XYZ file of C-alpha atoms in Angstrom:
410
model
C 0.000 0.000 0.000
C 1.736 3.760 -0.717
C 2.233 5.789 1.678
C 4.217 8.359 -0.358
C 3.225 9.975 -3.262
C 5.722 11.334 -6.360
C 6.071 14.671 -7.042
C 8.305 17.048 -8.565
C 10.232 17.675 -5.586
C 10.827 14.228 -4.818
C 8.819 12.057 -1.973
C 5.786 13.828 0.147
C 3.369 11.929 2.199
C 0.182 10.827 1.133
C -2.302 13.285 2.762
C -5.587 11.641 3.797
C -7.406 14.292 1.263
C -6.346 17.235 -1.144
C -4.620 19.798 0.995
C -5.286 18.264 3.829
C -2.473 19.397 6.599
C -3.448 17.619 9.882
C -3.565 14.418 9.073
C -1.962 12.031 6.380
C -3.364 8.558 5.471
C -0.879 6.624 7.682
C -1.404 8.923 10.881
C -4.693 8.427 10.157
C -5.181 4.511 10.456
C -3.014 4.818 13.425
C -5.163 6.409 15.193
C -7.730 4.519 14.402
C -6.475 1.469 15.722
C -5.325 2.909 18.451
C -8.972 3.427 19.260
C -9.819 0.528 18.295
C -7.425 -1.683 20.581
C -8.310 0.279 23.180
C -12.414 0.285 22.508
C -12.183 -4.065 21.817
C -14.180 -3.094 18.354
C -14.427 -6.444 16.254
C -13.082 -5.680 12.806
C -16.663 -6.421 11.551
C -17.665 -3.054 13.324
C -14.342 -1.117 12.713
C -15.246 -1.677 8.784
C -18.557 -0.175 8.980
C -16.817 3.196 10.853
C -14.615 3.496 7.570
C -16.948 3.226 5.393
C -19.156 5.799 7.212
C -15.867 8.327 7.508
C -15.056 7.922 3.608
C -18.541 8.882 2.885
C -18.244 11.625 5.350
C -14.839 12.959 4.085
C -13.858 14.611 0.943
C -14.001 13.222 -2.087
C -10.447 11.898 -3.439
C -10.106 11.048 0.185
C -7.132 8.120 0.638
C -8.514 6.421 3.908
C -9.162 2.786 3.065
C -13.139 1.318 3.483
C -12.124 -2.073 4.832
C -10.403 -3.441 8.169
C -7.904 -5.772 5.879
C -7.281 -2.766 3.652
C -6.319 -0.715 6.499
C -4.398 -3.634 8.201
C -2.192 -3.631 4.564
C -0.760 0.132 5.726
C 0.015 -0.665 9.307
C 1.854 -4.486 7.851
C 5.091 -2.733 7.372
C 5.361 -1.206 10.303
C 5.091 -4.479 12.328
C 7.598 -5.773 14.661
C 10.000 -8.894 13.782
C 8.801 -12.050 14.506
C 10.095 -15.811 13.636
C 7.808 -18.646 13.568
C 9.219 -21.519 14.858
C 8.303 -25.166 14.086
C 7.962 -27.554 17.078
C 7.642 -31.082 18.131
C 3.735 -32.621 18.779
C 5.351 -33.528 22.718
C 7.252 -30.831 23.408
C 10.964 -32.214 22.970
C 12.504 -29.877 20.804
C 11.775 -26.823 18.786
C 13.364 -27.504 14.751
C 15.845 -24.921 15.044
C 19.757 -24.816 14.936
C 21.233 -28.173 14.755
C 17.145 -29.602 14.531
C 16.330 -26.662 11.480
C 16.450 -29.459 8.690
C 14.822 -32.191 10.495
C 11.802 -33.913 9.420
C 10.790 -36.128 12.573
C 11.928 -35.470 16.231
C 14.858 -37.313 16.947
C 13.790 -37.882 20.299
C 10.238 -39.341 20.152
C 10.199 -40.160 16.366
C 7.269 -38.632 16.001
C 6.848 -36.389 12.448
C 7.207 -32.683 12.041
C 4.573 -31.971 9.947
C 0.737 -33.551 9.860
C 0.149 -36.460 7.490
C -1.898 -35.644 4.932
C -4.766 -37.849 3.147
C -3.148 -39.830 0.010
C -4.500 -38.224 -2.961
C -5.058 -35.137 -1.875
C -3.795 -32.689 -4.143
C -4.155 -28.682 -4.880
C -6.101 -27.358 -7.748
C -3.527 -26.961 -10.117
C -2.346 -30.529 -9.417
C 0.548 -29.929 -7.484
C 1.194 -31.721 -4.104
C -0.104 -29.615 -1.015
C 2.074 -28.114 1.094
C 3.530 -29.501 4.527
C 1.811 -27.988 7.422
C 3.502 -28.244 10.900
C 1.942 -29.983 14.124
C 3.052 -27.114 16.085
C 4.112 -23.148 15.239
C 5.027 -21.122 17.904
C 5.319 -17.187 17.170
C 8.514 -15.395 18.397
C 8.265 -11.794 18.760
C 12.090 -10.449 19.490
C 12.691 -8.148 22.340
C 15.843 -6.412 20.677
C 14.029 -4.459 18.441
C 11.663 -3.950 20.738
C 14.079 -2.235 23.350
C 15.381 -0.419 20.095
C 11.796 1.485 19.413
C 11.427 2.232 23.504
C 14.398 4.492 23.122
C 13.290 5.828 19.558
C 10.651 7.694 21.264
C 11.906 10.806 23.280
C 9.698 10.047 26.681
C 9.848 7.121 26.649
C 13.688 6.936 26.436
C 13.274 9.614 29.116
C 11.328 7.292 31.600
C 13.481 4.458 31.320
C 15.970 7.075 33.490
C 13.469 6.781 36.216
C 16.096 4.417 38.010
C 18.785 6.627 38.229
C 17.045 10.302 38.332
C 13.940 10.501 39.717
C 13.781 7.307 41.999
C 13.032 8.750 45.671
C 15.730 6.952 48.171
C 14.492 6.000 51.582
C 11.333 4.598 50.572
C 10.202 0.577 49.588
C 7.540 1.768 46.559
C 9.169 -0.592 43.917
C 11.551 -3.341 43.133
C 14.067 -0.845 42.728
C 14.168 -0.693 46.413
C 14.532 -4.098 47.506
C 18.113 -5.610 48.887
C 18.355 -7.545 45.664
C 18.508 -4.480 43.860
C 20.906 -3.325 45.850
C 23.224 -6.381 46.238
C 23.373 -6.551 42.438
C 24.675 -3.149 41.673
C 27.155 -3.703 44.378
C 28.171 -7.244 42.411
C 27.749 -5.454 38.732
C 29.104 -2.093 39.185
C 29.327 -1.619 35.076
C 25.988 -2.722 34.495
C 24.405 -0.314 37.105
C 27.043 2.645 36.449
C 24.614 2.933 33.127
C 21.019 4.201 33.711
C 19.788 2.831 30.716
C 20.375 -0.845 31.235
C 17.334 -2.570 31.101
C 16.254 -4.385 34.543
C 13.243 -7.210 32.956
C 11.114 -9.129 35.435
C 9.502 -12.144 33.647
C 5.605 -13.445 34.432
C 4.085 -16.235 32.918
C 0.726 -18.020 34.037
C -1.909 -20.873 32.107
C -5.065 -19.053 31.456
C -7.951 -20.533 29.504
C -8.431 -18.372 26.117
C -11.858 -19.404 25.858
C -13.837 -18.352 29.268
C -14.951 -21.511 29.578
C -13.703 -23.192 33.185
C -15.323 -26.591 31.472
C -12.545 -26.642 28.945
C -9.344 -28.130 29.198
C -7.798 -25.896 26.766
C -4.788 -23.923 28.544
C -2.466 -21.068 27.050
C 0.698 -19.449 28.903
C 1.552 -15.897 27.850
C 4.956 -14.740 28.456
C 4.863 -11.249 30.000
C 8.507 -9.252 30.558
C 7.965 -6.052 32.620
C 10.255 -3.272 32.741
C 11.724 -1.916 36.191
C 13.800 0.570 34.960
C 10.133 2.669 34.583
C 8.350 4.307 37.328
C 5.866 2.508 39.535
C 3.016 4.297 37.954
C 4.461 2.884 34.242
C 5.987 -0.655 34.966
C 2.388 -2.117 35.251
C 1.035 -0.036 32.308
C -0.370 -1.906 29.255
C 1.551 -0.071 26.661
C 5.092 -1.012 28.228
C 4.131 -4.788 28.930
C 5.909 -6.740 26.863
C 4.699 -10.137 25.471
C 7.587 -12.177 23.221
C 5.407 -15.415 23.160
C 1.899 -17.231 23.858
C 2.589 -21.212 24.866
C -0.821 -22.155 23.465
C -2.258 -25.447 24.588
C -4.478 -27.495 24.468
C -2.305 -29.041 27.212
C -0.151 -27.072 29.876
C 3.680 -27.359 29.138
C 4.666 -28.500 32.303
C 8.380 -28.656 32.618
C 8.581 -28.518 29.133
C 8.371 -24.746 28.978
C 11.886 -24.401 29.201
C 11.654 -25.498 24.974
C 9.667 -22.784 24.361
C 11.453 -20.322 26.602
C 15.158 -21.370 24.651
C 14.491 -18.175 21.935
C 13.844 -15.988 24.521
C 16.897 -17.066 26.927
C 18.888 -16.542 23.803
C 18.175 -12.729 23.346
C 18.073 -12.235 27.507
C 22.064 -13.594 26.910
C 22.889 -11.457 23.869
C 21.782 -8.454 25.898
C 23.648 -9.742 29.247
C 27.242 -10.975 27.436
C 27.379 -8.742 24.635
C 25.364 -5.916 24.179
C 23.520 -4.463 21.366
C 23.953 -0.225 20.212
C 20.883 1.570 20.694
C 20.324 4.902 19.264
C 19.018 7.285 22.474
C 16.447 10.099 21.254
C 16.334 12.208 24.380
C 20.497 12.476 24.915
C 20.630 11.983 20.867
C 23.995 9.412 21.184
C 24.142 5.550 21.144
C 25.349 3.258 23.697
C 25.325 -0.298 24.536
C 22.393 -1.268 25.833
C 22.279 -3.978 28.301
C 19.454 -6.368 30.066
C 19.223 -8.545 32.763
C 16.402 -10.640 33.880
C 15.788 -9.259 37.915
C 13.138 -11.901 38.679
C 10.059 -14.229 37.951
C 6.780 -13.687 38.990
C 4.265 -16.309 38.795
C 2.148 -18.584 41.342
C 3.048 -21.414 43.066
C 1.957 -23.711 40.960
C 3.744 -22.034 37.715
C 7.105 -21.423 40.006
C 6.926 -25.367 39.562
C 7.365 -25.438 36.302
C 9.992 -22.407 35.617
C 12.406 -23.495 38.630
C 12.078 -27.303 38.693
C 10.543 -27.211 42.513
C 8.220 -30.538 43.074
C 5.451 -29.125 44.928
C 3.656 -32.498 44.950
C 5.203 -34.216 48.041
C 5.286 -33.421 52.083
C 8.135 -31.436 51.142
C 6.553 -28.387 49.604
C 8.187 -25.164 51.002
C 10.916 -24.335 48.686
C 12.453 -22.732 52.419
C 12.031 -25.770 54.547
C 12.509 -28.346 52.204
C 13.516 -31.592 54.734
C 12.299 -29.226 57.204
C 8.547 -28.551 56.171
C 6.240 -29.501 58.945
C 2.822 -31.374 57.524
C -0.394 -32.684 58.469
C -3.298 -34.978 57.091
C -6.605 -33.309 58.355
C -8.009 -37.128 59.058
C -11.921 -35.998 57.573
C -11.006 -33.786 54.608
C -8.249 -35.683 53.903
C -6.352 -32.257 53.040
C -2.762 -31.938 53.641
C -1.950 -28.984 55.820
C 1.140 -26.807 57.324
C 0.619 -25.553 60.889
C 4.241 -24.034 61.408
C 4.064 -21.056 59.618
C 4.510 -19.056 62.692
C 8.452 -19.780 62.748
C 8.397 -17.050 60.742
C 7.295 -14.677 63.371
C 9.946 -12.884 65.574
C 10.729 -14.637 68.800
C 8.858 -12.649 71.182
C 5.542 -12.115 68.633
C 2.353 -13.218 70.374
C 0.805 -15.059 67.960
C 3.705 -17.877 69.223
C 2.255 -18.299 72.085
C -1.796 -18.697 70.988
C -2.768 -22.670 71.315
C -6.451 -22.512 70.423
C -6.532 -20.481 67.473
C -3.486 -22.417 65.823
C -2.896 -26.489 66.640
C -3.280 -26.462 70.457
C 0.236 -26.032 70.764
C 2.808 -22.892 71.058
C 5.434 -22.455 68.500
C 8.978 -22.402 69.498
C 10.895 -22.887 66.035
C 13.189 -20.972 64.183
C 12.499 -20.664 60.755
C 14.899 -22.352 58.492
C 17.150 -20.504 55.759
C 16.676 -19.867 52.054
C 19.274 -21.626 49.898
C 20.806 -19.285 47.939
C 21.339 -19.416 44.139
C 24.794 -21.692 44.690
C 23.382 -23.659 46.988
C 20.428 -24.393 44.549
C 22.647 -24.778 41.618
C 24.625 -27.561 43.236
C 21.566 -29.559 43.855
C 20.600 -28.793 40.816
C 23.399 -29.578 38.458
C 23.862 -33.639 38.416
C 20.206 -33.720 37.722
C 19.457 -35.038 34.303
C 16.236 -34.310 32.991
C 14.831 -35.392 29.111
C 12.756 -32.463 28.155
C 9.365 -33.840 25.954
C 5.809 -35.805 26.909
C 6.478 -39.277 25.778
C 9.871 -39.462 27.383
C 10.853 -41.393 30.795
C 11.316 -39.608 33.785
C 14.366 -40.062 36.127
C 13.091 -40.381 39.626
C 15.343 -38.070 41.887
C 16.076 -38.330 45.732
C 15.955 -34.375 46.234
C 12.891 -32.143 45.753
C 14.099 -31.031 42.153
C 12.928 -32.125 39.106
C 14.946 -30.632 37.085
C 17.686 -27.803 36.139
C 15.937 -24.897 35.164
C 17.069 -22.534 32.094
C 17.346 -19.723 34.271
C 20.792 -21.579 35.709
C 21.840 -22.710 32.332
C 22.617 -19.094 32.047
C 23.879 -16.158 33.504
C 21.364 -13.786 33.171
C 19.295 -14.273 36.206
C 20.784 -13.178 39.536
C 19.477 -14.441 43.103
C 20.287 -12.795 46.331
């Protein structure tokens, strides 16, 4: 679609109608959508409001009548993405070493659905192979690159290091971990810009229906580096890939997560030059991934945690105190109040709590060492069909995030 016209004097922009001077056709259907994203209009609806604003407008008027017409303008402005092929139980993804492959090589199963013999196009040539699975990869690089295109926005990602009000616990920027890692990274946190990511993920059901068994998990990255009243914001929430279902991918997320880890270690290890619009220089910009947020149920799957024995808290471990309610038949854990200071009264309450006052001291977190030694002798096959290696420990298996280097635990 043309969104420049040619003239005498070389390129102009295609004005939305003869000397038109506020608007031009692209603006135009950006605003538009803007509205619409933000209104939920179906496209059935959005079609009928351009037709009714190119009858309203002047005549030679460029705006389009037609949702897909419209959609043609905005098509290449769109972001990279890579569509990656992947295996029907979750072994692998066909990239890399797997690119060329036909059938996993784990599972045997093929890469593509089998198609009825016979079956042929209309111009009698065979039919295209169509993959089990696709999943959609949107990059963050170039992402991060149009952030600091825009002059505010490069301007809020500052926040951090210019406006951030010491003294006070309002955001993440403010917690000890925070701290502790620009103490153990001085070069990374000597540069405002560098891009502090916290990474969400949770199975939803895309269809409202709690009947269904159909499960998808969106990947949500969240930027820290933005004031407490942007970090949360919809425009600046930043989704690189939907797991869709119909089945949950278990610990076989950390397949789908592998493009994403990639990028999070490009922008760790390396770097990538950014051009700033509010200072007007480039630098190397820089990411790390500060933490995960996610459920209990969900921190199973990203860190490898079995929370399906006695031994549930990822604190206690050995230590976790448990009890079989004998008429519910509920498992439940009564020593929560370990936690408490020493001389907090809720220690000494009987009836409210099990008949009995709590003396305990709670028990340490491991930290990320201590975690990656249990961790690293585990050996874990990634896919559905494969066979599980029972372990003595509560860990399933080594999660991604310790593969690399880009997430940092106090």
């Amino acid at each position: 679609m043309e969104i420049f016209k040619i003239t005498q004097n070389g390129f102009t922009r295609l004005s939305l109608y003869p000397e038109c001077k506020g608007f031009t056709r692209l603006l135009t259907v950006l605003r538009l959508f803007n509205l619409k994203e933000i209104g939920g209009w179906t496209d059935k609806s959005f079609s009928e409001l351009l037709e009714l604003l190119t009858e309203m407008l002047l005549e030679g008027n460029t705006l389009s009548n037609r949702t897909y017409e419209a959609k043609k303008i905005l098509c290449p402005m769109g972001l990279d993405n890579v569509k990656i092929h992947g295996c029907h139980n979750d072994c692998i993804l066909y990239k890399k070493e797997f690119e060329n492959l036909n059938e996993c090589p784990r599972c045997g199963v093929s890469r593509y659905k089998q198609k009825d013999k016979g079956v042929d196009d209309d111009d009698g040539a065979t039919s295209k192979d169509v993959p089990v699975k696709v999943k959609w990869y949107l990059q963050m690089i170039p992402r991060f690159n149009r952030l600091f295109v825009n002059v505010s926005d490069a301007k809020n990602t500052r926040w951090y290091a210019d406006k951030r009000v010491y003294g006070k616990i309002r955001h993440v920027a403010d917690s000890l971990q925070c701290k502790k890692i620009d103490s153990l990274f001085p070069d990374f946190a000597n540069e405002p810009r560098n891009l502090r990511l916290g990474l969400s993920t949770d199975g939803m059901n895309p269809f409202g229906n709690l009947s269904t068994n159909h499960t998808s998990w969106p990947i949500l990255l969240l930027i820290y580096n933005l004031s407490p009243q942007l970090c949360i914001k919809r425009m600046y929430m930043m989704q690189p890939m939907m797991i869709s279902g119909p089945k949950q991918p278990g610990n076989d997320i950390d397949v789908y997560l592998s493009p994403l880890i990639e990028d999070l270690i490009l922008l760790w290890e390396e770097a990538v030059d950014v051009d700033d619009a509010y200072t007007c220089d480039n630098f190397k910009l820089r990411a790390m991934l500060f933490c995960t947020i996610n459920d209990f149920h969900a921190y199973c799957n990203l860190s490898g945690y079995n929370i399906k024995v006695q031994q549930v808290c990822p604190i206690c471990e050995v230590d976790t105190c448990c009890h079989q309610l004998s008429k519910g038949k509920e498992t439940v854990y009564l020593v929560h109040r370990r936690f408490l200071r020493a001389n907090h009264p809720y220690r000494r309450l009987r009836k409210a709590f099990n008949g009995e006052q709590e003396y305990g001291i709670a028990s340490k977190p491991l930290t990320g060492k201590e975690v990656y030694i249990i961790q690293q002798h585990i050996k874990f096959v990634f896919g559905k069909k494969q066979k599980r290696l029972v372990e003595k420990n509560s860990w399933k298996k080594r999660s991604v995030f310790f593969g690399s280097s880009i997430l940092v635990k106090s």
